[in-house]
Amino acid sequence: MTLFRLECKTHTKTLLIWTIVVALLTLGLVSLFPAMKDMGLQQMDLKSMPKEMLKAFNLSDMAAFATIKGYFGYEFQYVMIATGIFAAMLGTNALSREESEGTITYLYAQPISRASIVSSKMLANALIYSLYWVVSMVVAFLVCLIFKESGASVSDLFKGFSQLTFTGWIMGLTFLGVGFLLSSLLSSNKSATSLSLGLVFLTFILGVVGKLKDTFKTLVYFSPVDTALPSAIFKSGIQWNYVWTDLIVLVLSVLLTFWIYRRKDLKA
């Protein structure tokens, strides 16, 4: 419990910074909706672009941009990428930071097993991510209510946000779990940021490639971001095949993290 509290305290400042920045970014993006709607964004001529390309970048239904759900669904996908980076950074820093900063010596002196170290850190970081995500989604929902078009259904919007909140939570936990797995293999957190960026952008690109051609469709399953793609969630609801894939990756990452860390030669 002491380690759990210490881990939460360590990330309190990071949590506040990320939450505030994402909230302001969401406010800024959504506040542009009335102006973009009046400009007739949905009438943009994209006929020259291949349909597969439009689908890959979630631009296939430009008419949806006339609604707050359609506009938010497209704009917020970039926030989802940032969210994945945040979750991955929490994971990749969690275990490797102790060795890198020399605080592993303090943990050695405590009556705590390696399994307890991993579980405490996982729970703490999962809580940090969950708080960030819930607050971010509440802010996004309220902002969308303020700037929604007249006649938009509040209940329909709430349903879409509820589904997005769930799938986004699963997406973030998946990146967090894979980050922990990478952290269990590292002896320093110096490369944690670059690994987090690489992990998220690589999987996102795999998702884009998977949507370009049916031959590569299976690549989408390697993209946790596509599990919680706002435009897809608002249009078709939860894609459970992607959710189950993420959950399998999450469970395997957690189990492998425990297995590797228990056998790791830690440096004091």
mmCIF file of N, CA, C and O in Angstrom, residues 95-172:
data_model
loop_
_atom_site.group_PDB
_atom_site.id
_atom_site.type_symbol
_atom_site.label_atom_id
_atom_site.label_comp_id
_atom_site.label_asym_id
_atom_site.label_seq_id
_atom_site.Cartn_x
_atom_site.Cartn_y
_atom_site.Cartn_z
ATOM 1 N N LEU A 95 8.646 0.502 -14.077
ATOM 2 C CA LEU A 95 9.611 -0.395 -13.448
ATOM 3 C C LEU A 95 11.052 0.015 -13.723
ATOM 4 O O LEU A 95 11.910 -0.063 -12.826
ATOM 5 N N SER A 96 11.322 0.459 -14.934
ATOM 6 C CA SER A 96 12.699 0.824 -15.301
ATOM 7 C C SER A 96 13.186 2.060 -14.552
ATOM 8 O O SER A 96 14.389 2.230 -14.335
ATOM 9 N N ARG A 97 12.252 2.941 -14.137
ATOM 10 C CA ARG A 97 12.647 4.157 -13.429
ATOM 11 C C ARG A 97 13.351 3.837 -12.114
ATOM 12 O O ARG A 97 14.288 4.545 -11.715
ATOM 13 N N GLU A 98 12.918 2.798 -11.423
ATOM 14 C CA GLU A 98 13.510 2.443 -10.131
ATOM 15 C C GLU A 98 14.989 2.103 -10.271
ATOM 16 O O GLU A 98 15.812 2.510 -9.445
ATOM 17 N N GLU A 99 15.338 1.374 -11.320
ATOM 18 C CA GLU A 99 16.742 1.023 -11.545
ATOM 19 C C GLU A 99 17.533 2.217 -12.053
ATOM 20 O O GLU A 99 18.674 2.436 -11.654
ATOM 21 N N SER A 100 16.921 2.986 -12.938
ATOM 22 C CA SER A 100 17.598 4.130 -13.531
ATOM 23 C C SER A 100 17.931 5.199 -12.494
ATOM 24 O O SER A 100 19.015 5.798 -12.524
ATOM 25 N N GLU A 101 17.013 5.423 -11.557
ATOM 26 C CA GLU A 101 17.204 6.464 -10.541
ATOM 27 C C GLU A 101 17.816 5.937 -9.257
ATOM 28 O O GLU A 101 18.056 6.697 -8.320
ATOM 29 N N GLY A 102 18.051 4.624 -9.188
ATOM 30 C CA GLY A 102 18.680 4.043 -8.005
ATOM 31 C C GLY A 102 17.750 3.824 -6.832
ATOM 32 O O GLY A 102 18.187 3.402 -5.760
ATOM 33 N N THR A 103 16.448 4.072 -7.014
ATOM 34 C CA THR A 103 15.507 3.909 -5.907
ATOM 35 C C THR A 103 15.141 2.448 -5.675
ATOM 36 O O THR A 103 14.404 2.135 -4.741
ATOM 37 N N ILE A 104 15.669 1.567 -6.526
ATOM 38 C CA ILE A 104 15.409 0.151 -6.332
ATOM 39 C C ILE A 104 16.024 -0.322 -5.009
ATOM 40 O O ILE A 104 15.547 -1.277 -4.385
ATOM 41 N N THR A 105 17.077 0.381 -4.560
ATOM 42 C CA THR A 105 17.714 0.048 -3.278
ATOM 43 C C THR A 105 16.731 0.230 -2.131
ATOM 44 O O THR A 105 16.703 -0.554 -1.175
ATOM 45 N N TYR A 106 15.920 1.287 -2.213
ATOM 46 C CA TYR A 106 14.910 1.539 -1.183
ATOM 47 C C TYR A 106 13.894 0.403 -1.156
ATOM 48 O O TYR A 106 13.489 -0.063 -0.084
ATOM 49 N N LEU A 107 13.499 -0.046 -2.348
ATOM 50 C CA LEU A 107 12.527 -1.137 -2.412
ATOM 51 C C LEU A 107 13.111 -2.439 -1.878
ATOM 52 O O LEU A 107 12.412 -3.242 -1.269
ATOM 53 N N TYR A 108 14.411 -2.637 -2.121
ATOM 54 C CA TYR A 108 15.081 -3.836 -1.589
ATOM 55 C C TYR A 108 14.962 -3.899 -0.071
ATOM 56 O O TYR A 108 14.861 -4.972 0.524
ATOM 57 N N ALA A 109 15.002 -2.709 0.559
ATOM 58 C CA ALA A 109 15.016 -2.652 2.025
ATOM 59 C C ALA A 109 13.632 -2.862 2.634
ATOM 60 O O ALA A 109 13.504 -2.987 3.857
ATOM 61 N N GLN A 110 12.618 -2.899 1.797
ATOM 62 C CA GLN A 110 11.256 -3.059 2.291
ATOM 63 C C GLN A 110 10.832 -4.534 2.247
ATOM 64 O O GLN A 110 11.288 -5.296 1.406
ATOM 65 N N PRO A 111 9.974 -4.924 3.184
ATOM 66 C CA PRO A 111 9.467 -6.320 3.176
ATOM 67 C C PRO A 111 8.389 -6.494 2.104
ATOM 68 O O PRO A 111 7.202 -6.657 2.401
ATOM 69 N N ILE A 112 8.824 -6.457 0.854
ATOM 70 C CA ILE A 112 7.886 -6.520 -0.257
ATOM 71 C C ILE A 112 8.468 -7.392 -1.369
ATOM 72 O O ILE A 112 9.658 -7.300 -1.672
ATOM 73 N N SER A 113 7.671 -8.229 -1.929
ATOM 74 C CA SER A 113 8.127 -9.127 -2.996
ATOM 75 C C SER A 113 8.099 -8.412 -4.340
ATOM 76 O O SER A 113 7.490 -7.351 -4.487
ATOM 77 N N ARG A 114 8.756 -9.018 -5.312
ATOM 78 C CA ARG A 114 8.760 -8.433 -6.651
ATOM 79 C C ARG A 114 7.357 -8.431 -7.241
ATOM 80 O O ARG A 114 6.976 -7.494 -7.951
ATOM 81 N N ALA A 115 6.599 -9.459 -6.965
ATOM 82 C CA ALA A 115 5.225 -9.518 -7.458
ATOM 83 C C ALA A 115 4.398 -8.374 -6.876
ATOM 84 O O ALA A 115 3.563 -7.775 -7.572
ATOM 85 N N SER A 116 4.659 -8.035 -5.619
ATOM 86 C CA SER A 116 3.939 -6.931 -4.975
ATOM 87 C C SER A 116 4.353 -5.594 -5.570
ATOM 88 O O SER A 116 3.534 -4.672 -5.701
ATOM 89 N N ILE A 117 5.638 -5.486 -5.925
ATOM 90 C CA ILE A 117 6.120 -4.261 -6.560
ATOM 91 C C ILE A 117 5.394 -4.034 -7.875
ATOM 92 O O ILE A 117 4.877 -2.945 -8.147
ATOM 93 N N VAL A 118 5.328 -5.081 -8.690
ATOM 94 C CA VAL A 118 4.667 -4.968 -9.993
ATOM 95 C C VAL A 118 3.176 -4.685 -9.831
ATOM 96 O O VAL A 118 2.629 -3.794 -10.492
ATOM 97 N N SER A 119 2.509 -5.421 -8.958
ATOM 98 C CA SER A 119 1.065 -5.246 -8.790
ATOM 99 C C SER A 119 0.724 -3.859 -8.245
ATOM 100 O O SER A 119 -0.244 -3.232 -8.694
ATOM 101 N N SER A 120 1.520 -3.368 -7.293
ATOM 102 C CA SER A 120 1.271 -2.033 -6.732
ATOM 103 C C SER A 120 1.426 -0.951 -7.794
ATOM 104 O O SER A 120 0.616 -0.021 -7.882
ATOM 105 N N LYS A 121 2.473 -1.090 -8.591
ATOM 106 C CA LYS A 121 2.712 -0.101 -9.634
ATOM 107 C C LYS A 121 1.651 -0.177 -10.739
ATOM 108 O O LYS A 121 1.220 0.853 -11.269
ATOM 109 N N MET A 122 1.250 -1.378 -11.067
ATOM 110 C CA MET A 122 0.206 -1.528 -12.087
ATOM 111 C C MET A 122 -1.101 -0.907 -11.638
ATOM 112 O O MET A 122 -1.763 -0.181 -12.400
ATOM 113 N N LEU A 123 -1.488 -1.178 -10.407
ATOM 114 C CA LEU A 123 -2.737 -0.628 -9.893
ATOM 115 C C LEU A 123 -2.686 0.893 -9.808
ATOM 116 O O LEU A 123 -3.654 1.582 -10.161
ATOM 117 N N ALA A 124 -1.560 1.419 -9.363
ATOM 118 C CA ALA A 124 -1.413 2.868 -9.223
ATOM 119 C C ALA A 124 -1.477 3.558 -10.584
ATOM 120 O O ALA A 124 -2.185 4.551 -10.769
ATOM 121 N N ASN A 125 -0.744 3.005 -11.546
ATOM 122 C CA ASN A 125 -0.722 3.620 -12.875
ATOM 123 C C ASN A 125 -2.051 3.430 -13.606
ATOM 124 O O ASN A 125 -2.465 4.301 -14.380
ATOM 125 N N ALA A 126 -2.719 2.308 -13.364
ATOM 126 C CA ALA A 126 -4.045 2.105 -13.941
ATOM 127 C C ALA A 126 -5.029 3.128 -13.377
ATOM 128 O O ALA A 126 -5.895 3.648 -14.099
ATOM 129 N N LEU A 127 -4.893 3.432 -12.086
ATOM 130 C CA LEU A 127 -5.750 4.440 -11.462
ATOM 131 C C LEU A 127 -5.472 5.821 -12.039
ATOM 132 O O LEU A 127 -6.409 6.580 -12.349
ATOM 133 N N ILE A 128 -4.179 6.153 -12.201
ATOM 134 C CA ILE A 128 -3.800 7.453 -12.766
ATOM 135 C C ILE A 128 -4.383 7.610 -14.169
ATOM 136 O O ILE A 128 -4.978 8.640 -14.505
ATOM 137 N N TYR A 129 -4.221 6.576 -14.982
ATOM 138 C CA TYR A 129 -4.751 6.643 -16.340
ATOM 139 C C TYR A 129 -6.284 6.747 -16.327
ATOM 140 O O TYR A 129 -6.866 7.527 -17.096
ATOM 141 N N SER A 130 -6.928 5.975 -15.482
ATOM 142 C CA SER A 130 -8.391 5.975 -15.420
ATOM 143 C C SER A 130 -8.932 7.347 -15.029
ATOM 144 O O SER A 130 -9.920 7.831 -15.608
ATOM 145 N N LEU A 131 -8.288 7.990 -14.060
ATOM 146 C CA LEU A 131 -8.703 9.335 -13.652
ATOM 147 C C LEU A 131 -8.549 10.322 -14.801
ATOM 148 O O LEU A 131 -9.444 11.136 -15.066
ATOM 149 N N TYR A 132 -7.404 10.235 -15.471
ATOM 150 C CA TYR A 132 -7.157 11.109 -16.622
ATOM 151 C C TYR A 132 -8.244 10.919 -17.684
ATOM 152 O O TYR A 132 -8.798 11.891 -18.212
ATOM 153 N N TRP A 133 -8.550 9.671 -17.981
ATOM 154 C CA TRP A 133 -9.476 9.380 -19.074
ATOM 155 C C TRP A 133 -10.902 9.781 -18.731
ATOM 156 O O TRP A 133 -11.605 10.371 -19.561
ATOM 157 N N VAL A 134 -11.341 9.491 -17.529
ATOM 158 C CA VAL A 134 -12.709 9.839 -17.135
ATOM 159 C C VAL A 134 -12.903 11.350 -17.142
ATOM 160 O O VAL A 134 -13.904 11.860 -17.683
ATOM 161 N N VAL A 135 -11.961 12.087 -16.564
ATOM 162 C CA VAL A 135 -12.071 13.552 -16.547
ATOM 163 C C VAL A 135 -12.056 14.106 -17.966
ATOM 164 O O VAL A 135 -12.844 14.997 -18.318
ATOM 165 N N SER A 136 -11.176 13.570 -18.807
ATOM 166 C CA SER A 136 -11.084 14.038 -20.193
ATOM 167 C C SER A 136 -12.391 13.821 -20.942
ATOM 168 O O SER A 136 -12.838 14.685 -21.710
ATOM 169 N N MET A 137 -13.026 12.661 -20.717
ATOM 170 C CA MET A 137 -14.266 12.364 -21.418
ATOM 171 C C MET A 137 -15.437 13.189 -20.887
ATOM 172 O O MET A 137 -16.320 13.591 -21.658
ATOM 173 N N VAL A 138 -15.457 13.454 -19.596
ATOM 174 C CA VAL A 138 -16.512 14.303 -19.032
ATOM 175 C C VAL A 138 -16.406 15.705 -19.618
ATOM 176 O O VAL A 138 -17.416 16.307 -20.021
ATOM 177 N N VAL A 139 -15.180 16.233 -19.682
ATOM 178 C CA VAL A 139 -14.968 17.563 -20.261
ATOM 179 C C VAL A 139 -15.380 17.578 -21.726
ATOM 180 O O VAL A 139 -16.070 18.503 -22.182
ATOM 181 N N ALA A 140 -14.982 16.540 -22.468
ATOM 182 C CA ALA A 140 -15.322 16.465 -23.896
ATOM 183 C C ALA A 140 -16.837 16.423 -24.101
ATOM 184 O O ALA A 140 -17.370 17.090 -25.002
ATOM 185 N N PHE A 141 -17.522 15.657 -23.281
ATOM 186 C CA PHE A 141 -18.976 15.551 -23.400
ATOM 187 C C PHE A 141 -19.651 16.889 -23.122
ATOM 188 O O PHE A 141 -20.548 17.320 -23.866
ATOM 189 N N LEU A 142 -19.223 17.558 -22.066
ATOM 190 C CA LEU A 142 -19.815 18.853 -21.718
ATOM 191 C C LEU A 142 -19.559 19.890 -22.799
ATOM 192 O O LEU A 142 -20.444 20.694 -23.140
ATOM 193 N N VAL A 143 -18.346 19.878 -23.358
ATOM 194 C CA VAL A 143 -18.004 20.826 -24.420
ATOM 195 C C VAL A 143 -18.863 20.559 -25.662
ATOM 196 O O VAL A 143 -19.349 21.491 -26.312
ATOM 197 N N CYS A 144 -19.073 19.282 -25.985
ATOM 198 C CA CYS A 144 -19.901 18.933 -27.137
ATOM 199 C C CYS A 144 -21.353 19.357 -26.915
ATOM 200 O O CYS A 144 -22.042 19.756 -27.867
ATOM 201 N N LEU A 145 -21.822 19.275 -25.674
ATOM 202 C CA LEU A 145 -23.180 19.734 -25.372
ATOM 203 C C LEU A 145 -23.311 21.229 -25.611
ATOM 204 O O LEU A 145 -24.345 21.717 -26.095
ATOM 205 N N ILE A 146 -22.262 21.960 -25.303
ATOM 206 C CA ILE A 146 -22.300 23.417 -25.462
ATOM 207 C C ILE A 146 -22.330 23.808 -26.939
ATOM 208 O O ILE A 146 -23.076 24.714 -27.348
ATOM 209 N N PHE A 147 -21.546 23.125 -27.753
ATOM 210 C CA PHE A 147 -21.384 23.528 -29.153
ATOM 211 C C PHE A 147 -22.162 22.662 -30.151
ATOM 212 O O PHE A 147 -22.015 22.843 -31.357
ATOM 213 N N LYS A 148 -22.982 21.752 -29.669
ATOM 214 C CA LYS A 148 -23.728 20.869 -30.575
ATOM 215 C C LYS A 148 -24.694 21.662 -31.440
ATOM 216 O O LYS A 148 -25.139 22.759 -31.072
ATOM 217 N N GLU A 149 -25.019 21.090 -32.598
ATOM 218 C CA GLU A 149 -25.968 21.736 -33.499
ATOM 219 C C GLU A 149 -27.385 21.629 -32.923
ATOM 220 O O GLU A 149 -27.670 20.721 -32.139
ATOM 221 N N SER A 150 -28.245 22.520 -33.312
ATOM 222 C CA SER A 150 -29.625 22.481 -32.822
ATOM 223 C C SER A 150 -30.315 21.213 -33.325
ATOM 224 O O SER A 150 -30.150 20.811 -34.472
ATOM 225 N N GLY A 151 -31.045 20.582 -32.452
ATOM 226 C CA GLY A 151 -31.754 19.368 -32.822
ATOM 227 C C GLY A 151 -30.982 18.096 -32.559
ATOM 228 O O GLY A 151 -31.525 16.995 -32.718
ATOM 229 N N ALA A 152 -29.732 18.218 -32.162
ATOM 230 C CA ALA A 152 -28.926 17.030 -31.867
ATOM 231 C C ALA A 152 -29.465 16.337 -30.622
ATOM 232 O O ALA A 152 -29.829 16.984 -29.634
ATOM 233 N N SER A 153 -29.524 15.014 -30.664
ATOM 234 C CA SER A 153 -30.056 14.241 -29.550
ATOM 235 C C SER A 153 -29.020 14.104 -28.445
ATOM 236 O O SER A 153 -27.927 13.569 -28.663
ATOM 237 N N VAL A 154 -29.374 14.594 -27.252
ATOM 238 C CA VAL A 154 -28.460 14.505 -26.112
ATOM 239 C C VAL A 154 -28.280 13.046 -25.682
ATOM 240 O O VAL A 154 -27.175 12.613 -25.354
ATOM 241 N N SER A 155 -29.373 12.288 -25.693
ATOM 242 C CA SER A 155 -29.291 10.884 -25.283
ATOM 243 C C SER A 155 -28.423 10.080 -26.248
ATOM 244 O O SER A 155 -27.662 9.202 -25.832
ATOM 245 N N ASP A 156 -28.537 10.370 -27.533
ATOM 246 C CA ASP A 156 -27.715 9.688 -28.530
ATOM 247 C C ASP A 156 -26.242 10.047 -28.353
ATOM 248 O O ASP A 156 -25.351 9.191 -28.481
ATOM 249 N N LEU A 157 -25.992 11.312 -28.054
ATOM 250 C CA LEU A 157 -24.624 11.768 -27.813
ATOM 251 C C LEU A 157 -24.052 11.113 -26.560
ATOM 252 O O LEU A 157 -22.893 10.686 -26.542
ATOM 253 N N PHE A 158 -24.879 11.002 -25.527
ATOM 254 C CA PHE A 158 -24.439 10.377 -24.281
ATOM 255 C C PHE A 158 -24.113 8.897 -24.500
ATOM 256 O O PHE A 158 -23.130 8.382 -23.963
ATOM 257 N N LYS A 159 -24.929 8.228 -25.303
ATOM 258 C CA LYS A 159 -24.690 6.816 -25.596
ATOM 259 C C LYS A 159 -23.347 6.635 -26.315
ATOM 260 O O LYS A 159 -22.557 5.751 -25.975
ATOM 261 N N GLY A 160 -23.092 7.502 -27.295
ATOM 262 C CA GLY A 160 -21.826 7.432 -28.025
ATOM 263 C C GLY A 160 -20.637 7.678 -27.122
ATOM 264 O O GLY A 160 -19.619 6.977 -27.207
ATOM 265 N N PHE A 161 -20.759 8.659 -26.223
ATOM 266 C CA PHE A 161 -19.665 8.968 -25.311
ATOM 267 C C PHE A 161 -19.459 7.851 -24.285
ATOM 268 O O PHE A 161 -18.326 7.586 -23.868
ATOM 269 N N SER A 162 -20.524 7.215 -23.877
ATOM 270 C CA SER A 162 -20.401 6.102 -22.935
ATOM 271 C C SER A 162 -19.605 4.959 -23.565
ATOM 272 O O SER A 162 -18.718 4.372 -22.930
ATOM 273 N N GLN A 163 -19.919 4.655 -24.814
ATOM 274 C CA GLN A 163 -19.196 3.598 -25.518
ATOM 275 C C GLN A 163 -17.746 3.992 -25.759
ATOM 276 O O GLN A 163 -16.832 3.165 -25.617
ATOM 277 N N LEU A 164 -17.517 5.255 -26.101
ATOM 278 C CA LEU A 164 -16.158 5.733 -26.335
ATOM 279 C C LEU A 164 -15.339 5.723 -25.047
ATOM 280 O O LEU A 164 -14.150 5.406 -25.062
ATOM 281 N N THR A 165 -15.990 6.064 -23.942
ATOM 282 C CA THR A 165 -15.298 6.049 -22.644
ATOM 283 C C THR A 165 -14.817 4.645 -22.307
ATOM 284 O O THR A 165 -13.678 4.446 -21.864
ATOM 285 N N PHE A 166 -15.664 3.652 -22.546
ATOM 286 C CA PHE A 166 -15.293 2.267 -22.265
ATOM 287 C C PHE A 166 -14.167 1.786 -23.182
ATOM 288 O O PHE A 166 -13.154 1.253 -22.724
ATOM 289 N N THR A 167 -14.328 1.971 -24.499
ATOM 290 C CA THR A 167 -13.320 1.485 -25.437
ATOM 291 C C THR A 167 -11.998 2.235 -25.300
ATOM 292 O O THR A 167 -10.928 1.648 -25.434
ATOM 293 N N GLY A 168 -12.081 3.530 -25.004
ATOM 294 C CA GLY A 168 -10.856 4.310 -24.795
ATOM 295 C C GLY A 168 -10.113 3.866 -23.551
ATOM 296 O O GLY A 168 -8.875 3.884 -23.506
ATOM 297 N N TRP A 169 -10.867 3.472 -22.540
ATOM 298 C CA TRP A 169 -10.256 2.960 -21.308
ATOM 299 C C TRP A 169 -9.512 1.656 -21.588
ATOM 300 O O TRP A 169 -8.376 1.469 -21.144
ATOM 301 N N ILE A 170 -10.149 0.767 -22.357
ATOM 302 C CA ILE A 170 -9.507 -0.492 -22.727
ATOM 303 C C ILE A 170 -8.257 -0.234 -23.569
ATOM 304 O O ILE A 170 -7.207 -0.855 -23.370
ATOM 305 N N MET A 171 -8.365 0.695 -24.515
ATOM 306 C CA MET A 171 -7.218 1.040 -25.360
ATOM 307 C C MET A 171 -6.036 1.506 -24.518
ATOM 308 O O MET A 171 -4.896 1.050 -24.685
ATOM 309 N N GLY A 172 -6.301 2.422 -23.588
ATOM 310 C CA GLY A 172 -5.236 2.953 -22.750
ATOM 311 C C GLY A 172 -4.607 1.894 -21.861
ATOM 312 O O GLY A 172 -3.387 1.850 -21.688
#
